[in-house]
Short mmCIF file of C-alpha atoms and ligand atoms in Angstrom, two decimals:
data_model
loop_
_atom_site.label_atom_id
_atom_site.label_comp_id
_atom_site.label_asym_id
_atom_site.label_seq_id
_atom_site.Cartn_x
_atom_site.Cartn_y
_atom_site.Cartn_z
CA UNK T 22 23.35 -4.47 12.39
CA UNK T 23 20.12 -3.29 13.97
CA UNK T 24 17.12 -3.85 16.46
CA UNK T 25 13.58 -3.17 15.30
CA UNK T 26 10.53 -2.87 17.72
CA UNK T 27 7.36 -4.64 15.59
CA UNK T 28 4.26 -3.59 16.63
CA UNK T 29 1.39 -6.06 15.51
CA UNK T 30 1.43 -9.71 15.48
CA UNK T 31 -1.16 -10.87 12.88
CA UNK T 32 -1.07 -12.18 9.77
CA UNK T 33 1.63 -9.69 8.12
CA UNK T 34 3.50 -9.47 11.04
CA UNK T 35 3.92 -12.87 11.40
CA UNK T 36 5.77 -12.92 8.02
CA UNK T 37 7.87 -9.66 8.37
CA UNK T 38 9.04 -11.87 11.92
CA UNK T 39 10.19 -15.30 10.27
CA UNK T 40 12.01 -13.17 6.87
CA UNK T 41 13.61 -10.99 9.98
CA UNK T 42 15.25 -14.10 11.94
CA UNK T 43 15.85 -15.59 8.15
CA UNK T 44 18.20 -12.17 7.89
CA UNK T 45 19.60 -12.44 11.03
CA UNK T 46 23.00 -10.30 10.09
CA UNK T 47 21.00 -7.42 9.80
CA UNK T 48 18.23 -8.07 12.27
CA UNK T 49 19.57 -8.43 15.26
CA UNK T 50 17.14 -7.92 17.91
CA UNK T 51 13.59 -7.44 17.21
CA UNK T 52 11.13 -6.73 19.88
CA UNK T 53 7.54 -7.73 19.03
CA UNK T 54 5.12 -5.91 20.54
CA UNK T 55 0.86 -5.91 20.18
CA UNK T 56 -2.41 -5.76 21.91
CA UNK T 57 -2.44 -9.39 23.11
CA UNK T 58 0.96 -10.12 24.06
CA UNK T 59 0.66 -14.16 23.76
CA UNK T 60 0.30 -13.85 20.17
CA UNK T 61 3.84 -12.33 20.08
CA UNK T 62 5.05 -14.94 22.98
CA UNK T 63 3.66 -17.56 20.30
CA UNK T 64 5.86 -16.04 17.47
CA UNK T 65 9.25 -15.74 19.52
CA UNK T 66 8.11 -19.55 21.13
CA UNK T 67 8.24 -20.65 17.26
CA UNK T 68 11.27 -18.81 16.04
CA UNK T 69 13.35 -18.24 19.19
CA UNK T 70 17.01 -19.87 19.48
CA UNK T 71 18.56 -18.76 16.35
CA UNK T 72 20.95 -15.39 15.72
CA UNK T 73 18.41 -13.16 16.20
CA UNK T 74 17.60 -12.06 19.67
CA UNK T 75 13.44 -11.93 20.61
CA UNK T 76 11.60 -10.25 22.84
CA UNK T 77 7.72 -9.58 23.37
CA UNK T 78 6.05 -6.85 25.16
CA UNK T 79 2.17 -6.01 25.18
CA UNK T 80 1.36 -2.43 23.76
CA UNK T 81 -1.85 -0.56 23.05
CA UNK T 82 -1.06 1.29 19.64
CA UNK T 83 -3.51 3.87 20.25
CA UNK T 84 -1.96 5.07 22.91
CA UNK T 85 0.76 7.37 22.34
CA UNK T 86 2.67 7.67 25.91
CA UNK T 87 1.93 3.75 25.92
CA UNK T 88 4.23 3.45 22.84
CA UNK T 89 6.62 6.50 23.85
CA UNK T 90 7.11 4.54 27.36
CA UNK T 91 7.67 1.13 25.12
CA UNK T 92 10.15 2.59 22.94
CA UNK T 93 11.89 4.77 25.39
CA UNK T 94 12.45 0.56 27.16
CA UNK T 95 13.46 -1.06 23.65
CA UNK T 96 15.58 1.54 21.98
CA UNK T 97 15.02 0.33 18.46
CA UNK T 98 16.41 1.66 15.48
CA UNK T 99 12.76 1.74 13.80
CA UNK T 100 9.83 0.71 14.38
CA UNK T 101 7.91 -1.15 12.24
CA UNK T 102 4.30 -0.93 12.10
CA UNK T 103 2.36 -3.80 11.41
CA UNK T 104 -0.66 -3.22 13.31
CA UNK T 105 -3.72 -1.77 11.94
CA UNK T 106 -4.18 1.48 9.52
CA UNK T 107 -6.16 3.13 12.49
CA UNK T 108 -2.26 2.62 14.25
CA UNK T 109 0.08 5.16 11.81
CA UNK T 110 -0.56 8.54 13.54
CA UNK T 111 -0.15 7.77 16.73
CA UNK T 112 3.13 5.64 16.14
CA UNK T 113 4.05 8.46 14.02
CA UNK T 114 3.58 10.61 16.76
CA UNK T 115 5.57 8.21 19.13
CA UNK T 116 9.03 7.89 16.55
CA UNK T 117 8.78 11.64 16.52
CA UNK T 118 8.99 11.99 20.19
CA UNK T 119 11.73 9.52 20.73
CA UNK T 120 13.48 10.36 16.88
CA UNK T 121 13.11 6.69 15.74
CA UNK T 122 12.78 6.02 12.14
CA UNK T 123 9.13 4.50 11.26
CA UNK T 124 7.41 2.14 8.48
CA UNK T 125 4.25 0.73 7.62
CA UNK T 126 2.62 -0.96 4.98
CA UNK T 127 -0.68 0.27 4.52
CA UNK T 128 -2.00 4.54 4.85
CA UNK T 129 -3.97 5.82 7.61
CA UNK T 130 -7.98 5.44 7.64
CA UNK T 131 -9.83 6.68 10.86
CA UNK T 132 -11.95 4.32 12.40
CA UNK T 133 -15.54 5.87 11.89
CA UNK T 134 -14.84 6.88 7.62
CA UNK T 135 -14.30 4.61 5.28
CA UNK T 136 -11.95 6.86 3.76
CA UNK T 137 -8.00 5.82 3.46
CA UNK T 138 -5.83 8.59 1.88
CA UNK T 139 -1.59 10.01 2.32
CA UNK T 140 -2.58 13.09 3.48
CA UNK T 141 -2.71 12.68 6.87
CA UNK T 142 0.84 10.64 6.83
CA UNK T 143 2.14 13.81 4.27
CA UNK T 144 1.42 16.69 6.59
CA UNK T 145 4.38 14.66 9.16
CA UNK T 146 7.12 15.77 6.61
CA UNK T 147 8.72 18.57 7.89
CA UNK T 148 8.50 17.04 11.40
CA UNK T 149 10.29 14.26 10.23
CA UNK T 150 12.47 16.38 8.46
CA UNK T 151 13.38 18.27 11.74
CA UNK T 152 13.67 15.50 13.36
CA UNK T 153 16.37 13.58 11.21
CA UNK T 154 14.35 10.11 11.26
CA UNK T 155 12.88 8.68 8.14
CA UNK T 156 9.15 7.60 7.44
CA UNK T 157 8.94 5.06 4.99
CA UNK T 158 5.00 4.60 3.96
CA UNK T 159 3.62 1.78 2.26
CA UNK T 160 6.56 -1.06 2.59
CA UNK T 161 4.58 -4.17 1.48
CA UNK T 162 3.13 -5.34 -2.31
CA UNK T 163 0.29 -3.33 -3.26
CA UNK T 164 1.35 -0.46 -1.91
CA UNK T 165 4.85 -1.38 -1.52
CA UNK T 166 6.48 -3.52 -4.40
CA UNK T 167 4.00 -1.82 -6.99
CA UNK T 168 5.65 1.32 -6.00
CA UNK T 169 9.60 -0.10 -6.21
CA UNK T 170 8.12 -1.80 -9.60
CA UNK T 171 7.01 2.01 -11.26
CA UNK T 172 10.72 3.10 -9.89
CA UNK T 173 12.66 0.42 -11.17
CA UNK T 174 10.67 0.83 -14.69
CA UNK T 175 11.12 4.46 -14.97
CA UNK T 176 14.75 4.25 -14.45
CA UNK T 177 15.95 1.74 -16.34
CA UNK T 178 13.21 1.24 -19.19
CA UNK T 179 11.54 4.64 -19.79
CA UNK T 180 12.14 8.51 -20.58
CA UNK T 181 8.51 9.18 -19.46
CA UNK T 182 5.81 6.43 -18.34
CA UNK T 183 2.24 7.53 -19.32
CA UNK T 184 0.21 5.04 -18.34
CA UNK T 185 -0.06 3.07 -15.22
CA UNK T 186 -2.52 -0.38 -14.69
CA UNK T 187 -1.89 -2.25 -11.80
CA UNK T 188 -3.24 -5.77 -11.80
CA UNK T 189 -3.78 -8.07 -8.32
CA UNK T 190 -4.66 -11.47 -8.92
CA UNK T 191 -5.40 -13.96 -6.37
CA UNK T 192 -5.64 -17.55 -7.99
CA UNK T 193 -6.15 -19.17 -4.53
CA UNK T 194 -8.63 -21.37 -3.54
CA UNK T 195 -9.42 -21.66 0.23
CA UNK T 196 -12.07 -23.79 -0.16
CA UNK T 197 -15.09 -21.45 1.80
CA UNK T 198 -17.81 -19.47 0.42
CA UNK T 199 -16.67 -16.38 1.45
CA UNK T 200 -13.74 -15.64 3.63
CA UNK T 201 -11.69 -12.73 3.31
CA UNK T 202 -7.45 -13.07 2.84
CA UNK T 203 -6.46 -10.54 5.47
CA UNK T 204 -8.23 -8.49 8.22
CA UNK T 205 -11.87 -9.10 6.97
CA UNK T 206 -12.66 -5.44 8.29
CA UNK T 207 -10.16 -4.13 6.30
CA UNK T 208 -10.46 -5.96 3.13
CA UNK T 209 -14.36 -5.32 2.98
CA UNK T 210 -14.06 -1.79 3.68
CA UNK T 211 -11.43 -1.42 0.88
CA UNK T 212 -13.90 -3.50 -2.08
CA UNK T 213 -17.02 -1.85 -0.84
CA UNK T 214 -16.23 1.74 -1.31
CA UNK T 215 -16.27 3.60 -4.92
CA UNK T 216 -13.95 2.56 -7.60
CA UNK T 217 -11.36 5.56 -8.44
CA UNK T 218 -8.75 6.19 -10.85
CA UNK T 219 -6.62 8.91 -11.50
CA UNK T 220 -6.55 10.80 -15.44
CA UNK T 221 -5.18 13.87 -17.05
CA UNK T 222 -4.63 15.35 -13.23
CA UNK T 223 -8.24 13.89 -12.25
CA UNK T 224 -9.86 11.74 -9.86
CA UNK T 225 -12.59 10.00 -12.44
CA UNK T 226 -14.86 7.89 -9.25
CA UNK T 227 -17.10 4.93 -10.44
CA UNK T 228 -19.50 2.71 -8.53
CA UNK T 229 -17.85 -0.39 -6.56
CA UNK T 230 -17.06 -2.97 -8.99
CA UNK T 231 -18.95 -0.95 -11.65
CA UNK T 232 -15.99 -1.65 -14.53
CA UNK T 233 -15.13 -5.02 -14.98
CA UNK T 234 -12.25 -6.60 -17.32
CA UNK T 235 -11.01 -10.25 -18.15
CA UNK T 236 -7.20 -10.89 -17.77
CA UNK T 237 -4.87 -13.84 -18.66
CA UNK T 238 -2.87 -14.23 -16.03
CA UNK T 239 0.60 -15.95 -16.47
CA UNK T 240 0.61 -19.23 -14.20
CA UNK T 241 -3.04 -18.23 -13.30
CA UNK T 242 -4.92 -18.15 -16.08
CA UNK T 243 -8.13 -16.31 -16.90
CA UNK T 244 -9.61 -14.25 -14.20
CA UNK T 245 -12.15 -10.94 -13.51
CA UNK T 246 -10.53 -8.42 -12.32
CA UNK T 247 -11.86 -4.82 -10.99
CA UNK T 248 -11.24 -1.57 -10.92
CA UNK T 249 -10.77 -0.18 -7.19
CA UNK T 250 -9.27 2.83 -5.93
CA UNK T 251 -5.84 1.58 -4.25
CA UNK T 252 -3.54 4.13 -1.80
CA UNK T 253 -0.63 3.71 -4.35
CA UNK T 254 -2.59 5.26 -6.94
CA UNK T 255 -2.37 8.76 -4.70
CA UNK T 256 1.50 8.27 -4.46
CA UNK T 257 2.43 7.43 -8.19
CA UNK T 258 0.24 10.21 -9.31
CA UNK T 259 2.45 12.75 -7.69
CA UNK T 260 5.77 11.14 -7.95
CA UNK T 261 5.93 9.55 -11.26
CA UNK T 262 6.74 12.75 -13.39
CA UNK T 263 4.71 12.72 -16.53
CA UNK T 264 1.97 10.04 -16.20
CA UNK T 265 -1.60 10.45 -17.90
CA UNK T 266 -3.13 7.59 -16.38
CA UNK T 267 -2.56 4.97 -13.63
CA UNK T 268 -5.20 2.52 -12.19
CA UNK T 269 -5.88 -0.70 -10.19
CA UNK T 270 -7.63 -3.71 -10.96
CA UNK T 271 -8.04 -6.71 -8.38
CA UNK T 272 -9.61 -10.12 -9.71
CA UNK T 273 -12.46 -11.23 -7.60
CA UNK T 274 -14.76 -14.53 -8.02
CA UNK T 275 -18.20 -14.69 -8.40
CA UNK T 276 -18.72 -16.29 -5.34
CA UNK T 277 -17.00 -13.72 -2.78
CA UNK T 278 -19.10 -10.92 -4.51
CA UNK T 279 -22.26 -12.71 -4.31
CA UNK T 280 -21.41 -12.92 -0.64
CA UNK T 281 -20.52 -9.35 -0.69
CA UNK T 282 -23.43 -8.20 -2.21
CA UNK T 283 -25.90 -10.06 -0.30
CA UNK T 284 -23.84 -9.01 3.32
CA UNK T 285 -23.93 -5.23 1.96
CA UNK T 286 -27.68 -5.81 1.36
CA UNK T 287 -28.75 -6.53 4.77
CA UNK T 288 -26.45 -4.02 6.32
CA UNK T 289 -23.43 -6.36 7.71
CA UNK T 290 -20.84 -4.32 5.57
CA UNK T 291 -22.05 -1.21 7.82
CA UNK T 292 -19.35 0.87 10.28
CA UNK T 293 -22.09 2.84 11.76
CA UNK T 294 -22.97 1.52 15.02
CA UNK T 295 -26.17 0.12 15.97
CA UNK T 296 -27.46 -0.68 19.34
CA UNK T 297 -28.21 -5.00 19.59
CA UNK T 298 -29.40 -6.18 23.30
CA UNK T 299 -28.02 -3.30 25.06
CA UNK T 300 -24.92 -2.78 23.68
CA UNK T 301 -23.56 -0.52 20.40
CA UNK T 302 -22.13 -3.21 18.03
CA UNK T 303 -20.41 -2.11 14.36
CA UNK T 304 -22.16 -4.54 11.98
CA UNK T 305 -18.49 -5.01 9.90
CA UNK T 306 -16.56 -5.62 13.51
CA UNK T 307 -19.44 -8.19 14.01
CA UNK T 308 -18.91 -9.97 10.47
CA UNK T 309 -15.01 -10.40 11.71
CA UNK T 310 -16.13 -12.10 14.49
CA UNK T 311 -17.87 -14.92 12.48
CA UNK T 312 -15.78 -14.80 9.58
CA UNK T 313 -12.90 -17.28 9.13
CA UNK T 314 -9.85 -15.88 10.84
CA UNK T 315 -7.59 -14.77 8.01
CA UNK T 316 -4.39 -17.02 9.36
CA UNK T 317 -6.46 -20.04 9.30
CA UNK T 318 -6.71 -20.23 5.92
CA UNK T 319 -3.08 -20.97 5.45
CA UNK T 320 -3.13 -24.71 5.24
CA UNK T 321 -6.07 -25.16 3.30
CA UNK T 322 -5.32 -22.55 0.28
CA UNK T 323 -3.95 -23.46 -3.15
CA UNK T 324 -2.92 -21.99 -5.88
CA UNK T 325 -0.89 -19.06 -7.45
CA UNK T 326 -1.54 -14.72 -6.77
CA UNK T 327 -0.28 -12.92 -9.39
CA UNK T 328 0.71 -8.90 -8.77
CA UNK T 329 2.62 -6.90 -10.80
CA UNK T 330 2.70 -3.67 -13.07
CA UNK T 331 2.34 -2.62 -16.99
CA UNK T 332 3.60 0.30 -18.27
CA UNK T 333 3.26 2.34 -21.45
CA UNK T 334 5.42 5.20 -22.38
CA UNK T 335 8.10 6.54 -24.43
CA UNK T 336 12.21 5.55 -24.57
CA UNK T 337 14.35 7.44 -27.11
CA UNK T 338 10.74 8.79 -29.02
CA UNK T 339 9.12 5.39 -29.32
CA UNK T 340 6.62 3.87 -27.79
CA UNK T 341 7.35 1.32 -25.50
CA UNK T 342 5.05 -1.35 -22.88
CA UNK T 343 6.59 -3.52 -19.86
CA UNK T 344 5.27 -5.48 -17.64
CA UNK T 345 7.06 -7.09 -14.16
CA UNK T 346 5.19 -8.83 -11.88
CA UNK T 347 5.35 -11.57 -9.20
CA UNK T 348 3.94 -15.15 -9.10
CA UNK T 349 3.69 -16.57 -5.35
CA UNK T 350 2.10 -20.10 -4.50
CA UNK T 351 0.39 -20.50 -1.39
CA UNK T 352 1.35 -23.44 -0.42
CA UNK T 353 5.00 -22.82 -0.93
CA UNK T 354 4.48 -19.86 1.40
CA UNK T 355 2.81 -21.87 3.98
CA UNK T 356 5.28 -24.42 3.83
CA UNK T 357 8.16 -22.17 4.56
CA UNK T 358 6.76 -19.66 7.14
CA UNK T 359 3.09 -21.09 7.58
CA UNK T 360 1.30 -18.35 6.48
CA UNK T 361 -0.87 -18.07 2.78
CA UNK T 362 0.33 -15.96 -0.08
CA UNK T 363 -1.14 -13.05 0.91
CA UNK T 364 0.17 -12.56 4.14
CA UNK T 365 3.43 -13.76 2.58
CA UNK T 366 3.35 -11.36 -0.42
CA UNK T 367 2.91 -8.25 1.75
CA UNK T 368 5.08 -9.66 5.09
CA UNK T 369 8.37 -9.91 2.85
CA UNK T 370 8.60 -6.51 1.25
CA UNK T 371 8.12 -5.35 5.04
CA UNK T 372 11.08 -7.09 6.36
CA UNK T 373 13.09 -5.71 3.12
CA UNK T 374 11.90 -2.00 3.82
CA UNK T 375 12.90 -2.10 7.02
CA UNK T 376 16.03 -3.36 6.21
CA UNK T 377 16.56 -0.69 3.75
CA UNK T 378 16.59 1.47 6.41
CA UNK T 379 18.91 -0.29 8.95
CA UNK T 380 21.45 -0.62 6.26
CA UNK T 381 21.37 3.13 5.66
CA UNK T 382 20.13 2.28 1.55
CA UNK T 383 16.75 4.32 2.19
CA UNK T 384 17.57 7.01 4.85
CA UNK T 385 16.34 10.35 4.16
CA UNK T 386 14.77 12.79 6.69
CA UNK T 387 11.01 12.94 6.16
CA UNK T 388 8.21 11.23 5.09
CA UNK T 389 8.68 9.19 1.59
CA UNK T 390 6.69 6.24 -0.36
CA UNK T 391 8.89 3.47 -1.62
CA UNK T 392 8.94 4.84 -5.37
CA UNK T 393 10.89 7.42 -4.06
CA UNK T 394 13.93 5.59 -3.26
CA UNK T 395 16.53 3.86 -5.52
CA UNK T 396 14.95 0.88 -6.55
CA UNK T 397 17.57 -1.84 -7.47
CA UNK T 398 18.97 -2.95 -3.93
CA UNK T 399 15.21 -3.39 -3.10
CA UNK T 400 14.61 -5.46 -6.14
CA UNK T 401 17.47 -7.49 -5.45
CA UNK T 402 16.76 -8.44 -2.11
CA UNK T 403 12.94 -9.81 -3.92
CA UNK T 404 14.63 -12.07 -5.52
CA UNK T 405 16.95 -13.12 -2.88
CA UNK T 406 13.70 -12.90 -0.32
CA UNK T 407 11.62 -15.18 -2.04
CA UNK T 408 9.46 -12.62 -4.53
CA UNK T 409 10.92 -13.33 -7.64
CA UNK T 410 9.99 -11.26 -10.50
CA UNK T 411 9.53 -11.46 -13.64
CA UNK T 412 9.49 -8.72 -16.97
CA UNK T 413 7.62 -8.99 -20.10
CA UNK T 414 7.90 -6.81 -23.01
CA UNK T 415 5.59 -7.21 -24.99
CA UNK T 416 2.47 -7.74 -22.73
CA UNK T 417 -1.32 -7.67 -23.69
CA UNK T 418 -2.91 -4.33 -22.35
CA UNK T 419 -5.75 -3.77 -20.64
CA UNK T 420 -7.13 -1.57 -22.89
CA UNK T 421 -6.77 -4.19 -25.53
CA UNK T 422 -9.30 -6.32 -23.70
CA UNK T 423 -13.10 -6.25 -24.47
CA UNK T 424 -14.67 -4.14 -22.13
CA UNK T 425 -17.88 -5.20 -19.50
CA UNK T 426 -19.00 -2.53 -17.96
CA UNK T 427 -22.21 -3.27 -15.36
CA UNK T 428 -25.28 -1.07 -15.74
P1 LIG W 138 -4.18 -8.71 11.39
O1 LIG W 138 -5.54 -8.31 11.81
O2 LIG W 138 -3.88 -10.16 11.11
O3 LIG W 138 -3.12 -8.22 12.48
C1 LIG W 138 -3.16 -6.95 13.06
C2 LIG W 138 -2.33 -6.98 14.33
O4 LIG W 138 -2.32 -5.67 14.89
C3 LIG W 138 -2.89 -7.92 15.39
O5 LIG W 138 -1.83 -8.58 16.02
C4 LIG W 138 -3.60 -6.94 16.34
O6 LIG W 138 -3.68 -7.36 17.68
C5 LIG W 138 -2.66 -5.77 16.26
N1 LIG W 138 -3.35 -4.55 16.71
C6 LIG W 138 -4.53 -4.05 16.29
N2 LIG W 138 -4.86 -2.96 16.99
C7 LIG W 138 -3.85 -2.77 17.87
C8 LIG W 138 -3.59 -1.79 18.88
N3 LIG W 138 -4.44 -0.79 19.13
N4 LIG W 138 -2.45 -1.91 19.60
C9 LIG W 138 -1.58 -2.92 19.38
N5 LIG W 138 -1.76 -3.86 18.44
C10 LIG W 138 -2.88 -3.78 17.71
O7 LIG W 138 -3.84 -7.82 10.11
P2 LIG W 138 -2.80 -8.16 8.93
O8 LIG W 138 -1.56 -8.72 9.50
O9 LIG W 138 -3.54 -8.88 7.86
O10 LIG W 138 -2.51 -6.69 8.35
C11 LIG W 138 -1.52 -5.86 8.95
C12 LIG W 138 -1.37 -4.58 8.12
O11 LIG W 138 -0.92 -4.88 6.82
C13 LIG W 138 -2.67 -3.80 7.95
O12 LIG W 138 -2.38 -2.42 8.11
C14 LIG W 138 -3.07 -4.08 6.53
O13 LIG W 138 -3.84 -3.03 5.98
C15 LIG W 138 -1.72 -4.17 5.88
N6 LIG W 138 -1.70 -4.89 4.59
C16 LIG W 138 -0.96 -4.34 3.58
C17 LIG W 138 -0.88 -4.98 2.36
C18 LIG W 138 0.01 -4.43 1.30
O14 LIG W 138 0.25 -5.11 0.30
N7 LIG W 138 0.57 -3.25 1.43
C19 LIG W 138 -1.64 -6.22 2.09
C20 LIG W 138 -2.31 -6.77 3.25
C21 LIG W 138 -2.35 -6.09 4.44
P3 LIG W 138 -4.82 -8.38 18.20
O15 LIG W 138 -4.24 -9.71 17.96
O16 LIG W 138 -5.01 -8.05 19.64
O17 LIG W 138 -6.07 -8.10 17.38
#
């Protein structure tokens, strides 16, 4: 049906690849394309020889005639982006010039601020518009399937949702002290910033990791959990009509923030640059370096992640609550594709956004977040993908829990 160019070949990417060849009638062709090109020969050594056609290139992302040149060569339909956050504007910026349609699964963030936010991605609308190609931002869980969740909800369960809590649980054990699920740089900068959640038309910001709640999570169990600012609270707030209050809580263990803490403490956690023997390092490129590489922790993780969505709102006048959520073993996922949940979790709603788009089910000129798209032939394919969900209707709340807030 189609032929995507994927730029990236990390620990999402590597997913999004094997769930592409899996759904070989509509992935044709895919061209996989990154900074260092023998991770993508790797990838098409390992999955080569089947329906799909592979081919690799090497591409700097941050280089915009680099990427025009590459996709001028391919000719995709769309290119997926599965490179870096620091990546979207300048592949935006590429599909523009050659009128491909474009995805990604996480929202900008420049390099030098810690700051990740849609507006940037926004402002692209009416060029997309112009141009007739889609944009389809934030195509993996959290954002991604949280987003198709809130959708699905509002059209099938609710008049009005007014209240939002997203809930992230990772039950996996990889066995280190500290070691971070997916780009370390990425992850810490995320946890380290300010909490934020959105009320009554208002950003309310709190410390990091200042409130703290206790959920029972199904197949899990008991975990902490967070409150963090997450990109998909931006999107909701605008685009689900009606909502008070929506926020996002990710469990964490005691041992990864005592890690945290102390790194934060003596300055590793830093992106301003400092000058060591000569040369200007970033302390939090540095603390990649030595961390665990993300994809190595596939084989030794067990255990169950949790991610899904509870809503509160009205139907016909009453009040009404509903939950749907996800439960994804690691080792299942590394048994099928090699890779741990979390690359897993976020890797398969990639492959199904993009082929949303090849099939023609989510093509709209502009720039649009999943919730803004018919839901249902995106939750089918989750279950047919291997993200099976699950709905409760009578779930305990959040706001039903005792609360622990730190001084
Ligand atoms: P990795 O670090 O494992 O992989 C990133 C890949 O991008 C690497 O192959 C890297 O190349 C490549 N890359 C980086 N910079 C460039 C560049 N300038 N030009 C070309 N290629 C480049 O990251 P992940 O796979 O863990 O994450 C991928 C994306 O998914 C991120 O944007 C992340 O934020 C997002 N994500 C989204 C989630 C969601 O639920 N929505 C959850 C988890 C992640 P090299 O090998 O040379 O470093």
């Amino acid at each position: 049906m189609g032929k995507v160019l994927i730029i990236g070949a990390g620990g999402v990417a590597s997913v999004a690849i094997h769930k592409c060849v899996q759904n070989s009638e509509v992935f044709e062709e895919i061209c996989i394309a990154s900074r260092t090109k023998s991770k993508c020969d790797e990838l098409k050594a390992k999955l080569d020889g089947g329906k799909t056609k592979i081919t690799t290139a090497q591409v700097d992302a941050d280089n915009v005639d680099e990427l025009i040149a590459l996709i001028n060569k391919v000719k995709p339909d769309l290119v997926m982006n599965l490179a870096l956050p620091y990546q979207d504007l300048t592949i935006m910026d590429a599909c523009l010039a050659t009128k491909t349609h474009y995805m990604d699964t996480a929202n900008y963030e420049p390099k030098d601020t810690a700051k990740f936010e849609y507006s940037w991605q926004w402002d692209y609308k009416e060029r997309f518009e112009q141009a007739g190609i889609t944009a389809l931002l934030g195509s993996g869980f959290d954002p991604g399937v949280t987003g198709v969740f809130s959708a699905y909800a509002l059209k099938h369960y609710f008049d009005e949702i007014e209240y939002i809590d997203i809930l992230d649980c990772n039950g996996g054990d990889h066995g280190y002290p500290f070691a971070t699920n997916f780009n370390p740089e990425i992850n810490i900068r995320e946890v380290s910033a300010n909490g934020r959640y959105w009320e009554k038309g208002e950003w309310i910001e709190t410390k990091p990791m200042e409130i703290k709640r206790e959920y029972n999570f199904a197949e899990v169990g008991q975990k902490d959990m967070y409150l963090l600012y997450h990109e998909e609270l931006e999107s909701l707030a605008k685009n689900m009509p009606g909502l008070k209050r929506i926020r996002f809580f990710m469990t964490f263990g005691q041992s990864y923030l005592m890690h945290l803490k102390a790194l934060e403490n003596v300055g590793m956690t830093s992106i301003e640059p400092i000058e060591f023997e000569g040369q200007q390092i970033i302390p939090l490129q540095f603390l990649k370096a030595v961390l665990p590489d993300p994809a190595s922790l596939g084989p030794r993780t067990v255990g169950k992640t949790n991610i899904g969505c509870i809503f509160k709102g009205k139907k016909d006048g009453q009040d009404k609550t509903y939950y749907v959520y996800n439960v994804c073993d690691h080792q299942e996922c590394y048994k099928e594709v090699g890779s741990q949940a979390i690359s897993y979790t976020t890797g398969v709603p990639a492959m199904i956004g993009a082929a949303m788009i090849l099939t023609g089910k989510w093509v709209k000129p502009g720039v649009y977040n999943v919730e803004e798209f018919n839901p249902d032939p995106f939750m089918e394919e989750l279950n047919k993908w291997g993200l099976p969900w699950v709905e409760d209707f009578n779930p305990v709340l959040v706001d039903e829990l005792p609360v622990e807030e730190k001084e």
